[in-house]
Every structure is written in C-alpha cells, then in structure tokens.
Coordinates of C-alpha atoms and ligand atoms in Angstrom, one line a residue:
M10 CA 0.1 0.4 -0.3
K11 CA 1.3 3.7 -0.8
K12 CA 1.8 6.4 1.8
E13 CA -0.8 8.7 0.9
D14 CA -3.2 5.5 0.8
K15 CA -3.0 4.9 4.3
K16 CA -4.8 8.7 4.8
S17 CA -7.7 7.3 2.8
A18 CA -10.6 7.0 5.0
L19 CA -11.2 3.9 2.7
H20 CA -8.5 1.9 3.5
I21 CA -8.2 -1.5 4.8
A22 CA -7.2 -1.3 8.2
K23 CA -5.1 -4.8 9.6
G24 CA -7.5 -7.5 11.0
T25 CA -10.2 -9.1 10.7
A26 CA -9.6 -10.7 6.6
M27 CA -12.6 -9.3 4.4
P28 CA -14.7 -12.3 3.8
P29 CA -15.7 -13.2 0.6
N30 CA -19.0 -12.7 -1.0
V31 CA -21.2 -15.2 -0.2
N32 CA -21.1 -16.1 -3.8
Q33 CA -18.6 -14.4 -6.8
N34 CA -21.2 -14.6 -9.6
F35 CA -23.6 -13.6 -8.1
K36 CA -24.7 -10.3 -10.3
L37 CA -28.1 -8.2 -9.7
K38 CA -29.6 -9.1 -13.1
K39 CA -33.1 -6.6 -14.1
R40 CA -35.3 -9.2 -14.4
K41 CA -37.3 -8.5 -18.1
V42 CA -41.2 -8.5 -16.9
K43 CA -43.1 -11.4 -18.5
T44 CA -46.8 -10.6 -20.0
A45 CA -49.9 -12.1 -19.4
E46 CA -49.5 -14.3 -22.6
E47 CA -46.2 -15.7 -21.6
Y48 CA -47.6 -17.1 -18.2
V49 CA -50.6 -18.5 -19.3
Q50 CA -48.4 -20.3 -22.8
G51 CA -45.5 -21.9 -19.7
I52 CA -48.8 -22.2 -17.4
L53 CA -50.0 -24.7 -20.1
S54 CA -47.3 -26.3 -21.5
G55 CA -46.8 -27.5 -17.9
N56 CA -43.9 -25.2 -16.8
T57 CA -43.9 -24.9 -13.0
V58 CA -40.9 -22.3 -12.9
L59 CA -43.8 -20.0 -14.3
L60 CA -47.4 -21.5 -12.4
S61 CA -44.4 -20.7 -9.2
Q62 CA -44.2 -17.1 -10.4
A63 CA -47.8 -16.6 -11.5
I64 CA -49.2 -18.0 -8.4
T65 CA -46.3 -15.2 -6.8
L66 CA -48.6 -12.9 -8.1
V67 CA -52.2 -13.9 -7.5
E68 CA -50.4 -14.1 -3.8
S69 CA -49.3 -10.2 -4.1
T70 CA -51.3 -7.2 -2.5
Q71 CA -49.5 -5.4 -5.0
P72 CA -51.6 -3.1 -7.9
K73 CA -49.4 -3.9 -10.7
H74 CA -49.0 -7.9 -9.5
Q75 CA -52.6 -7.6 -8.8
V76 CA -53.8 -6.0 -12.9
L77 CA -51.1 -9.0 -14.6
A78 CA -52.5 -12.1 -11.8
Q79 CA -55.8 -11.6 -12.3
A80 CA -55.6 -11.4 -16.7
I81 CA -53.3 -15.0 -16.7
V82 CA -57.1 -16.0 -14.5
E83 CA -58.5 -15.0 -16.8
Q84 CA -57.2 -16.8 -19.4
C85 CA -56.0 -19.9 -17.8
L86 CA -60.6 -20.5 -16.5
V87 CA -61.4 -21.6 -19.7
H88 CA -58.1 -24.5 -19.0
S89 CA -59.7 -25.4 -15.5
G90 CA -61.9 -28.0 -14.3
Q91 CA -61.2 -30.3 -14.9
S92 CA -60.5 -32.5 -11.7
F93 CA -60.3 -33.4 -8.7
R94 CA -60.4 -30.9 -5.5
L95 CA -59.6 -32.4 -2.5
G96 CA -60.0 -30.1 0.9
L97 CA -58.3 -31.5 3.9
T98 CA -57.9 -30.7 7.2
G99 CA -57.4 -31.8 10.5
T100 CA -55.4 -30.3 14.2
P101 CA -52.2 -30.0 13.9
G102 CA -49.4 -33.2 14.2
V103 CA -52.5 -36.0 13.5
G104 CA -50.6 -36.3 10.1
K105 CA -51.6 -34.0 7.6
S106 CA -49.1 -33.8 5.3
T107 CA -47.4 -37.4 6.4
F108 CA -51.2 -38.6 4.7
V109 CA -50.7 -36.1 1.5
E110 CA -47.2 -37.7 0.5
S111 CA -48.7 -41.0 1.2
F112 CA -52.0 -40.3 -1.1
G113 CA -50.3 -37.8 -3.2
M114 CA -48.3 -40.9 -3.6
L115 CA -50.5 -43.2 -4.3
A116 CA -52.6 -40.5 -6.7
I117 CA -49.9 -40.4 -8.8
A118 CA -50.0 -43.4 -9.7
E119 CA -53.3 -43.8 -10.5
G120 CA -52.5 -41.5 -13.4
K121 CA -53.2 -38.6 -11.5
K122 CA -51.2 -35.0 -12.1
V123 CA -50.9 -33.9 -7.8
A124 CA -51.1 -30.5 -7.0
V125 CA -51.1 -29.3 -3.4
L126 CA -52.0 -26.1 -2.4
A127 CA -53.4 -25.3 1.8
I128 CA -54.7 -22.3 3.8
D129 CA -52.8 -21.5 7.1
P130 CA -54.3 -19.0 9.0
T131 CA -51.2 -19.6 11.4
S132 CA -49.1 -18.7 9.6
Q133 CA -50.8 -14.7 9.4
M134 CA -49.5 -15.2 13.7
T135 CA -45.8 -17.0 13.2
G136 CA -44.8 -16.8 10.0
G137 CA -45.1 -20.3 9.3
S138 CA -46.6 -22.1 6.9
I139 CA -47.5 -26.3 7.9
L140 CA -45.9 -26.8 4.0
G141 CA -42.3 -24.1 3.9
D142 CA -41.2 -27.4 5.4
K143 CA -41.2 -28.9 2.0
T144 CA -38.5 -32.0 4.1
R145 CA -41.8 -33.2 6.1
M146 CA -43.4 -34.8 2.0
E147 CA -40.0 -36.2 0.3
Q148 CA -40.9 -38.0 -2.4
L149 CA -44.2 -35.3 -2.7
S150 CA -42.4 -32.6 -3.2
V151 CA -39.4 -33.7 -5.9
H152 CA -41.8 -35.9 -7.6
A153 CA -42.1 -35.1 -12.1
Q154 CA -46.1 -35.4 -11.4
A155 CA -47.0 -33.0 -8.4
F156 CA -46.7 -29.8 -7.3
V157 CA -47.0 -28.8 -3.6
R158 CA -47.3 -24.6 -2.8
P159 CA -46.3 -23.6 0.9
S160 CA -49.4 -21.6 2.1
P161 CA -49.1 -18.0 1.1
A162 CA -48.9 -15.0 4.0
G163 CA -51.6 -12.8 4.1
D164 CA -53.0 -10.5 7.1
T165 CA -56.6 -11.9 6.3
L166 CA -58.5 -14.9 5.3
G167 CA -60.1 -13.8 3.8
G168 CA -57.3 -12.7 1.3
V169 CA -54.7 -16.2 1.4
A170 CA -58.7 -18.2 0.2
K171 CA -58.9 -15.8 -2.5
A172 CA -55.3 -16.5 -3.4
T173 CA -55.5 -20.6 -2.9
R174 CA -59.0 -20.0 -5.0
E175 CA -57.3 -19.0 -8.0
S176 CA -53.7 -21.1 -7.2
I177 CA -56.1 -24.0 -8.1
V178 CA -58.1 -22.4 -11.7
L179 CA -53.4 -22.0 -12.4
C180 CA -53.0 -25.7 -11.1
E181 CA -55.7 -26.7 -13.5
A182 CA -54.9 -24.7 -16.5
A183 CA -51.1 -26.3 -15.8
G184 CA -52.7 -30.0 -16.2
F185 CA -52.9 -31.3 -12.7
D186 CA -55.7 -33.0 -12.0
F187 CA -55.8 -34.4 -8.7
I188 CA -55.7 -30.8 -6.4
I189 CA -55.6 -31.4 -2.3
V190 CA -56.8 -28.1 -0.1
E191 CA -55.2 -28.4 3.1
T192 CA -55.5 -27.1 6.2
V193 CA -55.0 -26.2 9.3
G194 CA -58.1 -26.9 11.5
V195 CA -58.9 -23.7 13.3
G196 CA -60.4 -20.9 12.9
Q197 CA -62.7 -20.1 9.7
S198 CA -60.5 -22.0 7.2
E199 CA -62.2 -24.5 7.2
T200 CA -65.3 -22.8 5.6
A201 CA -63.1 -20.9 3.4
V202 CA -61.5 -24.6 2.0
H203 CA -65.1 -26.8 2.0
S204 CA -66.5 -23.6 -0.6
M205 CA -63.2 -24.1 -3.0
V206 CA -63.1 -28.1 -2.9
D207 CA -65.3 -31.3 -4.2
F208 CA -64.7 -34.1 -1.4
F209 CA -63.6 -32.6 2.7
L210 CA -62.5 -34.8 4.5
L211 CA -61.2 -34.1 8.4
L212 CA -58.2 -37.1 9.7
L213 CA -58.6 -37.1 13.5
L214 CA -56.8 -39.3 16.2
P215 CA -57.5 -42.6 17.5
N216 CA -58.3 -40.7 20.9
S217 CA -61.5 -39.3 18.9
G218 CA -63.3 -40.0 21.7
D219 CA -62.5 -36.5 23.5
E220 CA -60.9 -35.2 20.2
L221 CA -64.2 -35.6 19.1
Q222 CA -65.5 -33.0 21.8
G223 CA -62.4 -30.1 20.7
I224 CA -63.5 -31.0 17.1
K225 CA -66.2 -28.5 16.4
R226 CA -69.3 -29.3 15.4
G227 CA -70.1 -27.3 12.1
V228 CA -67.0 -29.3 10.9
M229 CA -67.3 -32.6 11.3
E230 CA -70.8 -31.1 9.5
M231 CA -69.1 -30.2 6.6
A232 CA -67.5 -33.8 6.0
D233 CA -68.2 -36.3 3.6
L234 CA -65.5 -39.2 4.9
I235 CA -63.6 -38.3 8.1
A236 CA -60.2 -41.1 8.6
I237 CA -59.0 -42.1 12.1
N238 CA -55.6 -41.8 11.3
K239 CA -53.1 -43.6 12.8
A240 CA -55.1 -46.6 13.1
D241 CA -51.4 -49.0 13.8
G242 CA -49.4 -51.2 16.6
A243 CA -50.6 -50.2 19.6
A244 CA -53.6 -47.6 18.7
L245 CA -55.7 -50.4 16.6
M246 CA -58.1 -50.7 19.1
A247 CA -58.9 -47.2 19.8
A248 CA -59.2 -45.8 17.3
R249 CA -61.8 -49.0 15.9
L250 CA -63.8 -47.6 18.7
A251 CA -63.7 -44.0 17.5
K252 CA -64.5 -45.1 14.3
K253 CA -67.9 -45.6 15.3
Q254 CA -68.1 -43.1 17.7
C255 CA -67.5 -41.5 14.9
K256 CA -70.3 -42.8 12.5
N257 CA -72.1 -42.8 15.5
G258 CA -72.0 -39.1 15.6
L259 CA -72.5 -38.7 11.8
H260 CA -76.3 -40.3 11.8
L261 CA -76.7 -37.2 14.0
F262 CA -75.9 -34.3 10.7
P263 CA -79.1 -34.1 8.6
P264 CA -79.7 -35.5 5.2
K265 CA -76.6 -33.6 2.6
A266 CA -77.6 -31.9 -0.4
S267 CA -74.8 -34.6 -2.6
E268 CA -77.2 -37.1 -0.6
W269 CA -74.1 -38.3 0.3
I270 CA -74.0 -40.6 2.9
A271 CA -70.4 -39.8 5.1
T272 CA -68.5 -42.1 6.7
A273 CA -65.3 -43.2 9.0
E274 CA -63.0 -45.3 8.0
L275 CA -59.2 -46.3 9.0
C276 CA -56.0 -45.9 8.3
S277 CA -52.4 -45.7 8.5
A278 CA -50.3 -42.5 6.7
V279 CA -46.8 -44.2 8.1
Q280 CA -48.3 -47.8 7.1
G281 CA -49.4 -46.8 3.8
T282 CA -52.7 -48.4 5.3
G283 CA -56.4 -47.9 4.8
L284 CA -55.6 -45.3 2.0
D285 CA -57.6 -47.9 -1.2
T286 CA -60.6 -47.3 0.8
I287 CA -60.9 -43.4 1.4
W288 CA -59.3 -43.8 -2.5
Q289 CA -62.1 -45.8 -3.8
H290 CA -65.0 -43.9 -1.8
L291 CA -63.5 -40.1 -3.5
Q292 CA -63.9 -42.3 -7.0
T293 CA -67.7 -43.6 -5.7
Y294 CA -68.7 -40.0 -4.4
Q295 CA -67.4 -38.7 -8.0
A296 CA -69.0 -41.6 -10.4
H297 CA -72.1 -40.5 -7.8
T298 CA -72.5 -36.3 -7.7
Q299 CA -72.2 -36.5 -11.2
I300 CA -74.4 -39.3 -12.3
K301 CA -76.8 -37.1 -9.6
G302 CA -75.2 -33.5 -11.4
Y303 CA -75.0 -31.8 -7.9
F304 CA -71.0 -32.2 -8.6
Q305 CA -71.6 -29.6 -11.5
H306 CA -74.1 -27.9 -9.1
H307 CA -72.0 -27.5 -6.0
R308 CA -69.4 -26.0 -7.9
Q309 CA -71.6 -23.2 -9.7
Q310 CA -72.5 -22.8 -5.9
Q311 CA -69.0 -23.0 -5.3
A312 CA -68.4 -19.8 -7.8
K313 CA -71.8 -18.2 -7.1
Y314 CA -70.3 -17.6 -3.4
W315 CA -67.1 -16.5 -4.3
L316 CA -68.1 -14.1 -7.1
E317 CA -70.9 -12.3 -4.0
E318 CA -67.2 -12.7 -1.4
S319 CA -65.5 -11.2 -4.0
I320 CA -68.4 -8.0 -3.9
G321 CA -68.5 -8.2 -0.2
Q322 CA -65.3 -7.7 -0.1
A323 CA -64.6 -5.3 -2.3
L324 CA -67.2 -3.1 -1.2
K325 CA -65.8 -2.6 2.2
N326 CA -62.1 -1.3 1.0
R327 CA -63.9 0.9 -0.9
F328 CA -65.2 2.4 1.5
Y329 CA -63.0 2.3 4.6
Q330 CA -60.2 3.6 1.9
H331 CA -62.8 6.3 0.9
P332 CA -61.2 9.6 2.1
A333 CA -64.4 11.6 3.4
V334 CA -64.6 8.2 5.7
E335 CA -60.7 8.0 6.3
Q336 CA -61.3 11.1 8.0
Q337 CA -64.8 10.7 10.0
Y338 CA -65.0 7.2 10.6
E339 CA -62.6 8.2 13.9
R340 CA -64.7 10.8 14.9
I341 CA -67.9 8.5 15.0
E342 CA -66.5 5.4 16.6
K343 CA -65.2 7.9 19.4
E344 CA -69.5 8.5 20.0
V345 CA -70.6 5.1 19.2
L346 CA -67.6 4.0 21.8
K347 CA -68.7 7.0 23.9
G348 CA -72.5 6.2 23.8
V349 CA -73.6 9.0 22.1
L350 CA -74.5 7.6 19.2
S351 CA -75.9 4.2 18.4
P352 CA -73.7 1.8 16.5
F353 CA -76.8 1.2 13.7
K354 CA -76.9 5.1 13.8
A355 CA -73.4 6.1 13.1
A356 CA -73.0 2.9 10.1
Q357 CA -75.4 4.3 8.2
Q358 CA -73.5 7.6 9.1
L359 CA -70.5 6.7 7.6
L360 CA -72.0 4.9 4.8
D361 CA -74.0 8.5 3.1
L362 CA -70.7 10.0 2.7
L363 CA -69.9 7.5 0.2
Ligands
LIG407 P1 -50.0 -32.0 10.6 O1 -49.3 -31.7 11.5 O2 -50.8 -32.9 10.6 O3 -49.0 -32.4 9.3 O4 -48.6 -33.8 11.1 P2 -47.1 -34.8 10.6 O5 -47.3 -35.6 9.3 O6 -46.3 -33.7 11.0 O7 -47.6 -35.8 11.6 C1 -47.3 -35.9 13.0 C2 -46.2 -36.8 13.4 O8 -48.0 -37.9 13.4 C3 -45.5 -37.2 13.3 O9 -44.4 -37.7 14.5 C4 -45.8 -38.9 12.0 O10 -44.6 -39.4 11.9 C5 -46.8 -38.8 13.0 N1 -47.4 -39.9 11.7 C6 -48.4 -39.1 11.4 N2 -49.6 -40.4 10.2 C7 -48.3 -41.6 11.8 C8 -49.8 -42.9 11.3 O11 -50.5 -42.9 10.1 N3 -49.3 -43.2 12.1 C9 -48.0 -42.7 13.4 N4 -48.2 -44.5 13.9 N5 -47.0 -41.8 13.2 C10 -48.4 -41.2 12.0

C-alpha cells in the first residue's frame, strides 16, 4: 500500500480479513417483466417455474401484480375445472403432511398429476407455514408429477383463501388433475377450504372420544369422510372405537344436499394402510355426484359464493378507503364508544358519506 493511501478513510486496516463474497458470480440482473400471455403459455405447457411465479403474483397485494394476476387467471379459467379437488383438515399433529405425502403418491400411481395447496391461518400470525417445510413431503415435493406450494402469508383469511382459490385455477390449467387443499383445524379456514373443494376429508386421531369434543360440530358436519389416522400398532383398538363413535356421530347430522352419506374409515399414513379404501370413496363420490348432476351444481354454487364474497370484500375496501370515511371514522367511532351514538346510526352516517 502506498503511503498516501493509508490516509484515506477507505484503507483496509490490519485485522480481520474481509469475508469472501457469498456468491462470487452474483450479478444483479434486471428481470424482464413477462406478459400475461407469456405466463399463460408457460402454464398451459406445464412449466412449473412459471406456474410458481404466477401464483406469487396472485398472492401479491401490489396493484400492478394484481392486474397481471387477474389477466393470467382469466385466461387460464377456460382451461381449468378438469380435476378432483380434495379438501383436508385436522388438528396439528394428526398427520396431514404424512397423509398428503402417502395419498399424493397413491394418486400419482393412479395416473394423476397432483398439486398441493394450503390455507394456513396460523402462518398469518407466526409467519410460518404448514407446507413451508417441504422435507415433510420428501417424495411428493420432488416428484415430476407433483407440485407442492407452501401456504401464502397474508393479512386476512379472505385474502389468503382468494389466492388459494385462484391458484387452483392456475394448477388445473397447468394439467394438475388432483388438487389437495390442506388446512389446519383452527379458526374459519375449514369453511374457506370447504367452499373451494369437491370433497372434504377430516383426519382425526385414534383417541377421538375426547378429540371429538374439541372438533367443532360444523367441521364434522362438513366432512364427506372422516379418516381416523395413526390406526396402527398399539393405537389400533382405540382407532376402531373412534371409528364407531364417529359413525354414530355422523348419523345425527341432517342429510347432505349431495345425498352422499358420510362415513368413517381407518388409515395409517405412515404404513400406507386404508388409503386405497379412501381413494375408493373419492371415486364413488365423484361417480355418484356426477350422475346426479350435483358435482357441477356444487361448483356453480361455489362460484356464486366467491362472486358474492368478492363483491362484499371490494365494497368494504372501497368504503374504508374512501377519503370522507377515513376522515370521519375515528370521530364517529368515539361517539359510539361513548354511547352517544348508536352503532346502527353511526354506520348509516358513514355509509351516507359515500
Ligand atoms: P400434521 O401436523 O397434521 O401435518 O402432522 P404430521 O404429518 O407432521 O405428523 C405428525 C407426527 O405424526 C409425525 O411424527 C408423523 O410421523 C406421525 N404420523 C403421521 N401419520 C402417522 C400414522 O399413520 N401412524 C403413526 N404411528 N404416526 C403417524
């Protein structure tokens, strides 16, 4: 080093060596923004990298991403629908990931292309994700016939559910014909999943006698099938009892609009037992509901539900983002809290500002 260089504030003092670059070849490349048509072409040809990127756009809250995402979803819509959509729920630890891994592999063996999506309300709080740890689906996550997508992180269940529903459309357009939507059995997420799948499967543990108390009645009522998982080893006896209890419990619910009679089965996701029987139920359900015309009717009902949901959400956003409402809201809310203005009158006053 020359003498004058030492005076510079930039000269390197003796001591700790500079760490090497983490990635010597790293260059900041400006990515060319793809058009909706380029995404759609890629998705239709089964390109999972573009599928993944399109799903990221669908999940994004940035307005320019949303515009692009809507264009992609719209063009994919006519290529979607040709699949069986399975919803899966159960409390953490019941074996959902293990089940998805085993059942997904079975579906592949049956000639299906499997996409796994998730709605995870807990990830909104923790930033975590039920499918984030893909090692939990060792075989499936790397299989050429499978696509495993971690749950989107979002501020609201509504937003996350909308993203998942649109991701289903994209996955179907990419040729995936067996879609599994997984959710943790907490909060309202089961209702959201139920509103976007053809068949709803509830996983329970062998000690369901107590477990059933914890499962909300509504969730059990939604189930088209209950599978008692971990029906293996020493738990087999308890699992058989749980199956009986579930069957009895299911009888108490009114008949379903699909005229499908929900039942309970045993399975072991680890040992792979009972999965064939569950697969068989799905086949029977599909045949039964297609003959009766319910399959299509149900999907139409779901589309109607999402139309109404979307309108509701958009109206709410428009209301809260309206400048006059933003300005007056706090003052009016304070009056409601003080008890000088009724909530109903306050709501009317705010709505009148629009
Ligand atoms: P999740 O939280 O519902 O996704 O549950 P996981 O799939 O992560 O499973 C939780 C634990 O239960 C793991 O240690 C699994 O190995 C275990 N497990 C899952 N399925 C079975 C099963 O069929 N039998 C037994 N004995 N253990 C299982």
